[in-house]
Amino acid sequence: MWSGRFREPLDPVFDHWQRSFKFDRALLSQEAAASKAHARALLAASILNESEFQTIVDGLDSILDRFIQQPHKLGEKPHQPEAMNADAEDIHHFVEMKLVEAIGDLGLKLHTGRSRNEQIATDLRLYIRFRIDVLIAHLGAWAAALVEQAKTAGDAVMPSYTHLQRAEPVLVAHWLLAYVEMILRDASRLEDCARRLNYCPLGSGAVAGATLSLDRTIAAEELSFTAPTANSMDATSDRDFVLEYLQALTFVGLHASRFAEEMTLFATAEFGFIELPEAFSTGSSAMPQKKNPDLTELVRGKVGRINGAAQTVTLLLKGLPLAYNKDMQETQEPVFEATRTSHIMVFLLAKFTAALKFRTDRMKAACESGYLNAMAAATYLVYKGVPFRKAHEKIGNAVRFGLESGRELGKLTLDELKEFGREFEQDFYAAVTLEATLDCHDVIGGTARARVRQALAEAETRVKALADIYGAVSLGNEEQHHEVSHAGA
């Protein structure tokens, strides 16, 4: 592609080392789409005639047919793509070689007015934009599984924790919806990233802009970009969108890891709140009784791999001068690896969540000891006119007395309670029942039963909106499994 300037061949070890085709072959679909869009811009500029344009488009389509798994119906034998084996430097070189094989020297005309610098910037934007849609679809499926579990849980209760110590009772549904909120924020971050990256670098040339008078809006519209990029130097060297995407994936991994940690803890005999699905667990080669939470432990570990990709790109970009530098080639593998990791992880979490069984009897029993109604008891005194700091002290004294006598607050006699404050009356006992303790949190976002029912209905609507927008991205079960298992491959 650039041999005219050089008399000596490349050192063979260096040549092999500097090639990116072994990983950027993942961009074949995007390279073909961007090439078609550029061909249309060349047509409008009269560099290509209509016949040449159609021949190039047909040639690009034939490359996709040869080398990419084509969609197929369930039960049909899938078309087996050819292996992408070629002596190519990168995906751009590969497509050019195969296009020339298919249509002859006309294929060489396609590179008129463009540079690989703008090609890779465009391909990566297209790749990440599509992968964001797929990941949001998977996030929506996970959120939907959490919503269904929350609906099934109904008014079941569990302890909440601060400092990993039992704090107050909450509805199981309230706890599950906390993760739905995290997932919806993750989807929102990814959508923001997609909006910011959705500008087309084609026409930026190597650094200063195309040398042909191309209408850049043609390629931008053809590829569903918002508009052409505004500055050619920025367009060819910008990888902000790569880093922003990887940081958004880090949040996904972080939230998945927190969920996985709670699943791992709650499945232990010490908690006993969750029955692990056997389809997502393994046994021990030594101890016959074991059921190990391998899925959640692996999920917990994946955030390191995903965040490592973000850190890699941060360090790659921090000292680069304008505009394109070969260092940027190193941003691609972290993107493919983090994408593959995130897609499979979230895809499996949706299935794992749907298969979870909660031991609500154990959860409820854990709520009925340990003075989890102490906050509700203090609130009772506040309504009796006691300043909260004084109410806190009075209930603290009652808890200490209960600990010494081995009784919960609701089991202390009224006379005993009056030793700590004359404000205690018979209605105290109704105020510290499990139901009353839940319902005293009657605020937006609280765990009062009516509030959680309302929050659940609203969450279901928000999750359904994700499915309405991104559901079409998801393929059928068989194809979807293939899709997520080979993301970036």
Tab-separated table of C-alpha atoms in Angstrom:
chain	number	residue	atom	x	y	z
A	1	MET	CA	0.000	0.000	0.000
A	2	TRP	CA	2.962	2.344	0.507
A	3	SER	CA	5.896	0.469	-1.068
A	4	GLY	CA	6.664	3.144	-3.686
A	5	ARG	CA	8.563	5.224	-1.132
A	6	PHE	CA	10.745	2.329	0.104
A	7	ARG	CA	13.546	0.323	-1.525
A	8	GLU	CA	14.148	-2.194	1.271
A	9	PRO	CA	11.573	-4.735	2.394
A	10	LEU	CA	10.416	-4.718	5.986
A	11	ASP	CA	12.207	-6.866	8.490
A	12	PRO	CA	9.981	-9.993	8.552
A	13	VAL	CA	9.710	-10.144	12.356
A	14	PHE	CA	8.848	-6.445	12.565
A	15	ASP	CA	6.400	-6.819	9.696
A	16	HIS	CA	4.539	-9.607	11.479
A	17	TRP	CA	4.658	-7.736	14.805
A	18	GLN	CA	3.248	-4.465	13.483
A	19	ARG	CA	0.268	-5.950	11.641
A	20	SER	CA	-3.203	-5.554	13.144
A	21	PHE	CA	-5.177	-7.911	10.911
A	22	LYS	CA	-5.095	-10.679	13.512
A	23	PHE	CA	-7.485	-8.620	15.644
A	24	ASP	CA	-8.991	-5.847	13.523
A	25	ARG	CA	-10.573	-8.476	11.265
A	26	ALA	CA	-13.452	-8.041	13.740
A	27	LEU	CA	-14.239	-4.818	11.862
A	28	LEU	CA	-15.035	-6.445	8.515
A	29	SER	CA	-18.733	-5.495	8.558
A	30	GLN	CA	-17.925	-1.915	9.519
A	31	GLU	CA	-15.145	-1.615	6.936
A	32	ALA	CA	-17.493	-2.810	4.194
A	33	ALA	CA	-20.258	-0.406	5.278
A	34	ALA	CA	-17.867	2.557	5.434
A	35	SER	CA	-16.422	1.613	2.040
A	36	LYS	CA	-19.883	1.591	0.474
A	37	ALA	CA	-20.586	5.017	1.945
A	38	HIS	CA	-17.287	6.360	0.602
A	39	ALA	CA	-18.063	4.880	-2.818
A	40	ARG	CA	-21.352	6.777	-2.835
A	41	ALA	CA	-19.494	10.014	-2.063
A	42	LEU	CA	-17.085	9.236	-4.950
A	43	LEU	CA	-20.088	8.677	-7.200
A	44	ALA	CA	-21.512	12.077	-6.272
A	45	ALA	CA	-18.098	13.635	-7.006
A	46	SER	CA	-18.027	11.929	-10.448
A	47	ILE	CA	-14.908	9.952	-9.541
A	48	LEU	CA	-16.993	6.803	-10.082
A	49	ASN	CA	-19.768	6.319	-12.595
A	50	GLU	CA	-22.974	4.489	-11.727
A	51	SER	CA	-21.779	1.173	-13.168
A	52	GLU	CA	-18.455	1.337	-11.299
A	53	PHE	CA	-20.236	2.250	-8.075
A	54	GLN	CA	-22.613	-0.711	-8.331
A	55	THR	CA	-19.785	-3.090	-9.189
A	56	ILE	CA	-17.865	-1.972	-6.089
A	57	VAL	CA	-20.942	-2.331	-3.852
A	58	ASP	CA	-21.655	-5.797	-5.235
A	59	GLY	CA	-18.022	-6.738	-4.709
A	60	LEU	CA	-18.144	-5.598	-1.080
A	61	ASP	CA	-21.340	-7.577	-0.542
A	62	SER	CA	-19.672	-10.675	-1.951
A	63	ILE	CA	-16.852	-10.275	0.584
A	64	LEU	CA	-19.375	-10.152	3.424
A	65	ASP	CA	-21.124	-13.246	2.077
A	66	ARG	CA	-17.824	-15.122	1.938
A	67	PHE	CA	-16.385	-14.233	5.309
A	68	ILE	CA	-19.223	-13.435	7.744
A	69	GLN	CA	-21.757	-15.752	9.379
A	70	GLN	CA	-25.063	-14.908	7.751
A	71	PRO	CA	-28.370	-14.878	9.689
A	72	HIS	CA	-30.371	-18.072	9.392
A	73	LYS	CA	-33.639	-19.435	10.711
A	74	LEU	CA	-33.716	-21.876	13.579
A	75	GLY	CA	-33.437	-25.404	12.250
A	76	GLU	CA	-31.683	-24.359	9.065
A	77	LYS	CA	-28.099	-25.360	8.459
A	78	PRO	CA	-26.046	-22.170	8.782
A	79	HIS	CA	-23.812	-20.959	5.996
A	80	GLN	CA	-20.200	-21.572	6.994
A	81	PRO	CA	-18.044	-18.536	6.256
A	82	GLU	CA	-14.579	-18.887	4.844
A	83	ALA	CA	-11.641	-18.370	7.183
A	84	MET	CA	-10.165	-14.882	6.880
A	85	ASN	CA	-6.677	-16.078	6.057
A	86	ALA	CA	-4.666	-13.628	4.021
A	87	ASP	CA	-1.305	-11.897	3.963
A	88	ALA	CA	-2.932	-8.595	4.901
A	89	GLU	CA	-1.542	-5.837	7.074
A	90	ASP	CA	-4.908	-4.772	8.425
A	91	ILE	CA	-8.630	-5.026	7.727
A	92	HIS	CA	-8.449	-2.176	5.207
A	93	HIS	CA	-5.733	-3.964	3.245
A	94	PHE	CA	-7.698	-7.237	3.422
A	95	VAL	CA	-10.873	-5.717	1.991
A	96	GLU	CA	-8.951	-3.985	-0.776
A	97	MET	CA	-7.185	-7.228	-1.716
A	98	LYS	CA	-10.409	-9.233	-1.769
A	99	LEU	CA	-12.218	-6.509	-3.698
A	100	VAL	CA	-9.516	-6.524	-6.361
A	101	GLU	CA	-9.796	-10.330	-6.501
A	102	ALA	CA	-13.551	-9.968	-7.040
A	103	ILE	CA	-13.776	-7.055	-9.488
A	104	GLY	CA	-10.250	-6.395	-10.759
A	105	ASP	CA	-8.343	-3.117	-10.751
A	106	LEU	CA	-11.546	-1.136	-10.293
A	107	GLY	CA	-11.218	-2.134	-6.638
A	108	LEU	CA	-8.080	0.034	-6.394
A	109	LYS	CA	-10.144	3.078	-7.260
A	110	LEU	CA	-12.058	2.879	-3.977
A	111	HIS	CA	-9.160	4.273	-1.961
A	112	THR	CA	-9.303	7.528	-3.923
A	113	GLY	CA	-9.756	10.471	-1.535
A	114	ARG	CA	-9.401	8.612	1.734
A	115	SER	CA	-6.822	7.454	4.265
A	116	ARG	CA	-6.603	4.496	6.619
A	117	ASN	CA	-6.493	7.049	9.442
A	118	GLU	CA	-10.072	8.094	8.787
A	119	GLN	CA	-11.117	4.527	7.932
A	120	ILE	CA	-10.176	3.073	11.308
A	121	ALA	CA	-11.709	6.042	13.139
A	122	THR	CA	-14.956	5.398	11.265
A	123	ASP	CA	-14.891	1.613	11.659
A	124	LEU	CA	-14.387	1.834	15.424
A	125	ARG	CA	-17.263	4.279	15.805
A	126	LEU	CA	-19.547	1.978	13.832
A	127	TYR	CA	-18.409	-1.061	15.814
A	128	ILE	CA	-18.899	0.557	19.217
A	129	ARG	CA	-22.225	2.087	18.217
A	130	PHE	CA	-23.584	-1.349	17.240
A	131	ARG	CA	-22.100	-3.078	20.282
A	132	ILE	CA	-23.698	-0.484	22.544
A	133	ASP	CA	-27.095	-1.364	21.087
A	134	VAL	CA	-26.490	-5.081	21.609
A	135	LEU	CA	-25.253	-4.579	25.171
A	136	ILE	CA	-28.214	-2.382	26.090
A	137	ALA	CA	-30.502	-5.130	24.781
A	138	HIS	CA	-28.747	-7.600	27.102
A	139	LEU	CA	-28.910	-5.144	30.002
A	140	GLY	CA	-32.630	-4.794	29.361
A	141	ALA	CA	-33.030	-8.575	29.540
A	142	TRP	CA	-31.162	-8.667	32.866
A	143	ALA	CA	-33.259	-5.807	34.254
A	144	ALA	CA	-36.432	-7.571	33.095
A	145	ALA	CA	-35.370	-10.732	34.954
A	146	LEU	CA	-34.848	-8.674	38.120
A	147	VAL	CA	-38.267	-7.052	37.704
A	148	GLU	CA	-39.923	-10.453	37.302
A	149	GLN	CA	-38.208	-11.712	40.445
A	150	ALA	CA	-39.380	-8.588	42.286
A	151	LYS	CA	-42.953	-9.199	41.154
A	152	THR	CA	-42.758	-12.825	42.280
A	153	ALA	CA	-41.327	-11.779	45.661
A	154	GLY	CA	-44.400	-9.651	46.430
A	155	ASP	CA	-44.303	-8.566	50.085
A	156	ALA	CA	-41.455	-10.931	51.059
A	157	VAL	CA	-38.965	-9.257	53.386
A	158	MET	CA	-35.244	-9.436	54.029
A	159	PRO	CA	-32.689	-7.582	56.136
A	160	SER	CA	-30.851	-4.695	54.577
A	161	TYR	CA	-27.246	-4.107	55.584
A	162	THR	CA	-24.929	-1.241	56.332
A	163	HIS	CA	-21.296	-2.052	57.139
A	164	LEU	CA	-22.396	-5.636	56.383
A	165	GLN	CA	-24.382	-5.550	59.655
A	166	ARG	CA	-28.161	-6.018	59.710
A	167	ALA	CA	-29.793	-2.598	59.579
A	168	GLU	CA	-33.521	-2.467	58.756
A	169	PRO	CA	-35.994	-4.793	57.058
A	170	VAL	CA	-36.774	-4.072	53.411
A	171	LEU	CA	-38.888	-5.757	50.797
A	172	VAL	CA	-36.986	-8.244	48.658
A	173	ALA	CA	-38.469	-6.380	45.693
A	174	HIS	CA	-36.959	-3.123	46.980
A	175	TRP	CA	-33.507	-4.736	47.092
A	176	LEU	CA	-33.854	-6.167	43.573
A	177	LEU	CA	-35.032	-2.835	42.183
A	178	ALA	CA	-31.827	-1.212	43.468
A	179	TYR	CA	-29.965	-3.236	40.831
A	180	VAL	CA	-32.522	-2.279	38.193
A	181	GLU	CA	-31.669	1.375	38.896
A	182	MET	CA	-27.964	0.630	38.399
A	183	ILE	CA	-28.646	-1.153	35.119
A	184	LEU	CA	-30.812	1.686	33.812
A	185	ARG	CA	-28.019	4.144	34.618
A	186	ASP	CA	-25.589	1.895	32.750
A	187	ALA	CA	-27.885	1.899	29.721
A	188	SER	CA	-28.156	5.677	29.925
A	189	ARG	CA	-24.358	6.074	30.002
A	190	LEU	CA	-24.005	3.863	26.969
A	191	GLU	CA	-26.687	5.859	25.135
A	192	ASP	CA	-24.828	9.086	25.963
A	193	CYS	CA	-21.620	7.575	24.621
A	194	ALA	CA	-23.380	6.525	21.418
A	195	ARG	CA	-24.724	10.058	20.914
A	196	ARG	CA	-21.300	11.652	21.357
A	197	LEU	CA	-19.463	9.270	19.031
A	198	ASN	CA	-22.082	9.480	16.282
A	199	TYR	CA	-20.148	11.792	13.949
A	200	CYS	CA	-18.542	10.615	10.732
A	201	PRO	CA	-14.762	10.965	10.154
A	202	LEU	CA	-14.946	9.984	6.455
A	203	GLY	CA	-13.588	12.823	4.344
A	204	SER	CA	-11.002	13.826	6.961
A	205	GLY	CA	-8.140	12.368	4.940
A	206	ALA	CA	-4.903	11.494	6.656
A	207	VAL	CA	-4.901	14.660	8.777
A	208	ALA	CA	-5.886	17.806	6.847
A	209	GLY	CA	-9.070	16.720	5.068
A	210	ALA	CA	-9.752	14.958	1.790
A	211	THR	CA	-7.931	16.332	-1.260
A	212	LEU	CA	-11.053	15.787	-3.369
A	213	SER	CA	-14.092	18.004	-3.118
A	214	LEU	CA	-16.272	15.352	-1.459
A	215	ASP	CA	-19.685	16.019	0.013
A	216	ARG	CA	-19.053	14.623	3.481
A	217	THR	CA	-22.721	14.646	4.406
A	218	ILE	CA	-23.324	11.813	1.901
A	219	ALA	CA	-21.228	9.283	3.808
A	220	ALA	CA	-22.511	10.550	7.158
A	221	GLU	CA	-26.134	10.078	6.111
A	222	GLU	CA	-25.420	6.727	4.482
A	223	LEU	CA	-24.015	5.426	7.785
A	224	SER	CA	-26.706	7.056	9.978
A	225	PHE	CA	-24.271	9.427	11.643
A	226	THR	CA	-25.597	12.706	13.027
A	227	ALA	CA	-23.200	14.762	10.880
A	228	PRO	CA	-19.601	14.817	9.635
A	229	THR	CA	-16.904	15.514	12.223
A	230	ALA	CA	-16.009	19.195	12.487
A	231	ASN	CA	-12.197	19.030	12.452
A	232	SER	CA	-10.057	16.642	10.430
A	233	MET	CA	-7.157	16.560	12.897
A	234	ASP	CA	-9.462	15.759	15.792
A	235	ALA	CA	-11.444	13.230	13.759
A	236	THR	CA	-8.447	11.085	12.826
A	237	SER	CA	-6.871	11.173	16.303
A	238	ASP	CA	-9.949	11.139	18.550
A	239	ARG	CA	-10.291	8.037	20.690
A	240	ASP	CA	-12.284	9.706	23.462
A	241	PHE	CA	-15.257	7.632	22.425
A	242	VAL	CA	-13.227	4.434	22.893
A	243	LEU	CA	-12.235	5.404	26.418
A	244	GLU	CA	-15.724	6.623	27.292
A	245	TYR	CA	-17.170	3.318	26.057
A	246	LEU	CA	-14.684	1.302	28.109
A	247	GLN	CA	-15.420	3.415	31.185
A	248	ALA	CA	-19.138	2.791	30.669
A	249	LEU	CA	-18.386	-0.932	30.417
A	250	THR	CA	-16.446	-0.623	33.674
A	251	PHE	CA	-19.621	0.633	35.366
A	252	VAL	CA	-21.510	-2.339	33.942
A	253	GLY	CA	-18.840	-4.676	35.295
A	254	LEU	CA	-18.790	-2.871	38.635
A	255	HIS	CA	-22.550	-3.236	39.131
A	256	ALA	CA	-22.489	-6.836	37.950
A	257	SER	CA	-19.698	-7.504	40.439
A	258	ARG	CA	-21.642	-6.007	43.356
A	259	PHE	CA	-24.652	-8.132	42.450
A	260	ALA	CA	-22.428	-11.196	42.137
A	261	GLU	CA	-20.878	-10.537	45.547
A	262	GLU	CA	-24.281	-10.410	47.226
A	263	MET	CA	-25.365	-13.578	45.446
A	264	THR	CA	-22.185	-15.299	46.604
A	265	LEU	CA	-22.670	-14.172	50.199
A	266	PHE	CA	-26.399	-14.861	50.368
A	267	ALA	CA	-25.905	-18.380	48.991
A	268	THR	CA	-23.625	-19.354	51.883
A	269	ALA	CA	-24.945	-21.491	54.733
A	270	GLU	CA	-24.288	-18.548	57.039
A	271	PHE	CA	-26.922	-16.490	55.205
A	272	GLY	CA	-28.962	-19.142	53.429
A	273	PHE	CA	-31.096	-16.580	51.586
A	274	ILE	CA	-30.562	-17.947	48.056
A	275	GLU	CA	-30.601	-21.339	46.385
A	276	LEU	CA	-28.027	-21.284	43.597
A	277	PRO	CA	-29.269	-22.576	40.223
A	278	GLU	CA	-27.484	-25.829	39.432
A	279	ALA	CA	-27.174	-24.868	35.765
A	280	PHE	CA	-24.817	-22.054	36.784
A	281	SER	CA	-22.899	-23.771	39.599
A	282	THR	CA	-20.212	-26.409	39.837
A	283	GLY	CA	-19.185	-29.003	42.385
A	284	SER	CA	-15.938	-29.859	44.079
A	285	SER	CA	-13.599	-32.571	42.862
A	286	ALA	CA	-12.778	-33.365	46.481
A	287	MET	CA	-15.852	-32.540	48.584
A	288	PRO	CA	-19.055	-34.219	47.376
A	289	GLN	CA	-21.417	-31.880	49.240
A	290	LYS	CA	-20.210	-28.654	47.610
A	291	LYS	CA	-22.157	-26.425	45.239
A	292	ASN	CA	-19.862	-23.604	44.232
A	293	PRO	CA	-21.005	-20.206	42.875
A	294	ASP	CA	-18.643	-20.219	39.899
A	295	LEU	CA	-20.717	-17.860	37.764
A	296	THR	CA	-20.906	-15.152	40.406
A	297	GLU	CA	-17.246	-15.551	41.328
A	298	LEU	CA	-16.215	-15.208	37.693
A	299	VAL	CA	-18.482	-12.195	37.216
A	300	ARG	CA	-16.913	-10.642	40.290
A	301	GLY	CA	-13.517	-11.075	38.682
A	302	LYS	CA	-14.419	-9.740	35.232
A	303	VAL	CA	-14.540	-6.104	36.303
A	304	GLY	CA	-10.746	-6.228	36.623
A	305	ARG	CA	-10.403	-7.291	33.003
A	306	ILE	CA	-12.857	-4.637	31.799
A	307	ASN	CA	-11.383	-1.818	33.854
A	308	GLY	CA	-7.928	-2.957	32.767
A	309	ALA	CA	-8.975	-2.234	29.179
A	310	ALA	CA	-10.017	1.303	30.161
A	311	GLN	CA	-6.737	1.859	32.005
A	312	THR	CA	-4.775	0.570	29.002
A	313	VAL	CA	-6.422	3.049	26.649
A	314	THR	CA	-5.997	5.906	29.144
A	315	LEU	CA	-2.253	5.300	29.282
A	316	LEU	CA	-2.037	4.914	25.497
A	317	LEU	CA	-3.684	8.271	24.838
A	318	LYS	CA	-2.230	10.415	27.602
A	319	GLY	CA	0.884	11.621	25.770
A	320	LEU	CA	-0.032	11.468	22.090
A	321	PRO	CA	0.477	14.545	19.922
A	322	LEU	CA	-1.974	15.333	17.137
A	323	ALA	CA	-2.987	13.644	14.958
A	324	TYR	CA	-2.890	9.894	14.137
A	325	ASN	CA	-0.114	7.811	15.724
A	326	LYS	CA	0.520	4.083	15.357
A	327	ASP	CA	0.090	3.752	19.147
A	328	MET	CA	-3.644	4.044	18.503
A	329	GLN	CA	-3.619	0.602	16.939
A	330	GLU	CA	-3.208	-0.686	20.512
A	331	THR	CA	-6.625	0.692	21.504
A	332	GLN	CA	-8.436	-1.918	19.432
A	333	GLU	CA	-7.683	-5.157	21.271
A	334	PRO	CA	-8.859	-3.768	24.641
A	335	VAL	CA	-12.141	-2.741	22.976
A	336	PHE	CA	-12.735	-6.188	21.482
A	337	GLU	CA	-11.786	-8.000	24.686
A	338	ALA	CA	-13.880	-5.789	26.992
A	339	THR	CA	-16.821	-5.998	24.598
A	340	ARG	CA	-16.684	-9.777	24.447
A	341	THR	CA	-16.358	-10.024	28.240
A	342	SER	CA	-19.222	-7.614	28.947
A	343	HIS	CA	-21.638	-9.098	26.430
A	344	ILE	CA	-21.281	-12.676	27.625
A	345	MET	CA	-21.325	-11.661	31.281
A	346	VAL	CA	-24.596	-9.707	31.050
A	347	PHE	CA	-26.174	-12.306	28.765
A	348	LEU	CA	-25.491	-15.004	31.383
A	349	LEU	CA	-26.551	-12.813	34.307
A	350	ALA	CA	-30.027	-12.444	32.817
A	351	LYS	CA	-30.413	-16.218	32.640
A	352	PHE	CA	-28.881	-16.724	36.097
A	353	THR	CA	-31.180	-14.118	37.668
A	354	ALA	CA	-34.287	-15.669	36.132
A	355	ALA	CA	-33.310	-19.056	37.638
A	356	LEU	CA	-32.657	-17.790	41.183
A	357	LYS	CA	-34.717	-19.164	44.092
A	358	PHE	CA	-35.061	-17.027	47.227
A	359	ARG	CA	-35.528	-18.636	50.626
A	360	THR	CA	-37.964	-16.052	51.888
A	361	ASP	CA	-38.565	-17.949	55.121
A	362	ARG	CA	-34.900	-17.528	56.091
A	363	MET	CA	-34.979	-13.901	54.999
A	364	LYS	CA	-38.041	-13.146	57.102
A	365	ALA	CA	-36.618	-14.936	60.150
A	366	ALA	CA	-33.483	-12.786	59.844
A	367	CYS	CA	-35.694	-9.678	59.981
A	368	GLU	CA	-37.396	-10.718	63.211
A	369	SER	CA	-34.320	-10.707	65.418
A	370	GLY	CA	-31.479	-8.309	65.969
A	371	TYR	CA	-33.611	-5.182	66.724
A	372	LEU	CA	-34.104	-4.231	63.080
A	373	ASN	CA	-37.171	-2.253	64.188
A	374	ALA	CA	-35.093	0.106	66.383
A	375	MET	CA	-35.334	2.947	63.847
A	376	ALA	CA	-39.109	2.512	63.673
A	377	ALA	CA	-39.193	2.547	67.484
A	378	ALA	CA	-37.274	5.827	67.585
A	379	THR	CA	-39.657	7.244	64.982
A	380	TYR	CA	-42.579	6.246	67.257
A	381	LEU	CA	-41.114	8.433	69.995
A	382	VAL	CA	-40.542	11.300	67.544
A	383	TYR	CA	-44.268	11.270	66.788
A	384	LYS	CA	-44.809	11.467	70.551
A	385	GLY	CA	-42.872	14.749	70.566
A	386	VAL	CA	-39.464	13.444	71.643
A	387	PRO	CA	-36.463	15.058	69.867
A	388	PHE	CA	-34.806	12.461	67.669
A	389	ARG	CA	-31.478	12.536	69.534
A	390	LYS	CA	-33.331	11.817	72.786
A	391	ALA	CA	-35.474	9.163	71.069
A	392	HIS	CA	-32.309	7.522	69.757
A	393	GLU	CA	-30.882	7.398	73.276
A	394	LYS	CA	-34.057	5.988	74.832
A	395	ILE	CA	-34.340	3.216	72.227
A	396	GLY	CA	-30.624	2.488	72.552
A	397	ASN	CA	-31.122	1.945	76.280
A	398	ALA	CA	-34.128	-0.291	75.587
A	399	VAL	CA	-32.078	-2.337	73.076
A	400	ARG	CA	-29.293	-2.798	75.616
A	401	PHE	CA	-31.851	-3.980	78.189
A	402	GLY	CA	-33.326	-6.331	75.584
A	403	LEU	CA	-29.891	-7.774	74.847
A	404	GLU	CA	-29.277	-8.378	78.531
A	405	SER	CA	-32.646	-10.079	79.008
A	406	GLY	CA	-32.653	-11.917	75.678
A	407	ARG	CA	-35.765	-10.249	74.248
A	408	GLU	CA	-36.665	-8.151	71.200
A	409	LEU	CA	-38.188	-4.690	71.640
A	410	GLY	CA	-41.685	-5.961	70.958
A	411	LYS	CA	-41.349	-8.464	73.808
A	412	LEU	CA	-40.517	-5.930	76.513
A	413	THR	CA	-43.409	-5.093	78.829
A	414	LEU	CA	-44.923	-1.632	78.830
A	415	ASP	CA	-43.742	-1.076	82.393
A	416	GLU	CA	-40.201	-1.982	81.365
A	417	LEU	CA	-40.371	0.389	78.420
A	418	LYS	CA	-41.620	3.230	80.608
A	419	GLU	CA	-38.379	2.934	82.576
A	420	PHE	CA	-36.733	4.435	79.505
A	421	GLY	CA	-39.391	7.036	78.744
A	422	ARG	CA	-42.856	7.944	79.939
A	423	GLU	CA	-43.893	8.474	76.293
A	424	PHE	CA	-44.248	4.726	75.637
A	425	GLU	CA	-47.871	3.617	75.346
A	426	GLN	CA	-49.731	0.468	74.286
A	427	ASP	CA	-49.682	1.588	70.635
A	428	PHE	CA	-45.890	1.110	70.643
A	429	TYR	CA	-46.277	-2.593	69.881
A	430	ALA	CA	-48.243	-1.952	66.679
A	431	ALA	CA	-45.603	0.580	65.597
A	432	VAL	CA	-42.739	-1.933	65.708
A	433	THR	CA	-44.285	-4.890	63.904
A	434	LEU	CA	-42.496	-6.026	60.753
A	435	GLU	CA	-45.215	-4.544	58.543
A	436	ALA	CA	-45.202	-1.214	60.409
A	437	THR	CA	-41.412	-1.083	60.290
A	438	LEU	CA	-41.570	-1.416	56.513
A	439	ASP	CA	-44.398	1.039	56.028
A	440	CYS	CA	-42.922	3.813	58.167
A	441	HIS	CA	-40.502	4.394	55.270
A	442	ASP	CA	-43.333	5.984	53.318
A	443	VAL	CA	-41.343	8.275	51.045
A	444	ILE	CA	-40.447	8.252	47.377
A	445	GLY	CA	-37.721	5.614	47.059
A	446	GLY	CA	-38.537	4.046	50.418
A	447	THR	CA	-39.361	0.428	51.219
A	448	ALA	CA	-42.961	0.999	52.356
A	449	ARG	CA	-45.072	-1.632	50.644
A	450	ALA	CA	-47.228	0.815	48.690
A	451	ARG	CA	-44.159	2.761	47.557
A	452	VAL	CA	-42.417	-0.392	46.343
A	453	ARG	CA	-45.484	-1.503	44.404
A	454	GLN	CA	-45.501	1.892	42.687
A	455	ALA	CA	-41.729	1.767	42.072
A	456	LEU	CA	-42.042	-1.735	40.636
A	457	ALA	CA	-44.710	-0.631	38.154
A	458	GLU	CA	-42.572	2.343	37.103
A	459	ALA	CA	-39.444	0.197	36.766
A	460	GLU	CA	-41.329	-2.310	34.630
A	461	THR	CA	-42.386	0.521	32.308
A	462	ARG	CA	-38.826	1.854	32.037
A	463	VAL	CA	-37.368	-1.584	31.363
A	464	LYS	CA	-40.034	-2.283	28.749
A	465	ALA	CA	-39.068	0.967	27.019
A	466	LEU	CA	-35.525	-0.389	26.657
A	467	ALA	CA	-36.907	-3.565	25.103
A	468	ASP	CA	-39.072	-1.531	22.713
A	469	ILE	CA	-36.042	0.442	21.520
A	470	TYR	CA	-33.315	-2.196	21.567
A	471	GLY	CA	-35.198	-5.491	21.478
A	472	ALA	CA	-34.851	-5.745	17.713
A	473	VAL	CA	-31.076	-5.867	18.170
A	474	SER	CA	-31.399	-9.194	19.971
A	475	LEU	CA	-31.444	-12.233	17.739
A	476	GLY	CA	-33.197	-15.558	18.317
A	477	ASN	CA	-31.834	-17.688	21.140
A	478	GLU	CA	-29.543	-19.816	19.011
A	479	GLU	CA	-28.228	-16.922	16.957
A	480	GLN	CA	-27.971	-14.677	19.997
A	481	HIS	CA	-25.845	-17.218	21.825
A	482	HIS	CA	-23.544	-17.405	18.810
A	483	GLU	CA	-23.507	-13.621	18.606
A	484	VAL	CA	-22.435	-12.958	22.193
A	485	SER	CA	-20.000	-15.852	22.255
A	486	HIS	CA	-18.120	-14.495	19.281
A	487	ALA	CA	-18.338	-10.763	19.883
A	488	GLY	CA	-15.187	-9.282	18.481
A	489	ALA	CA	-13.864	-12.635	17.302
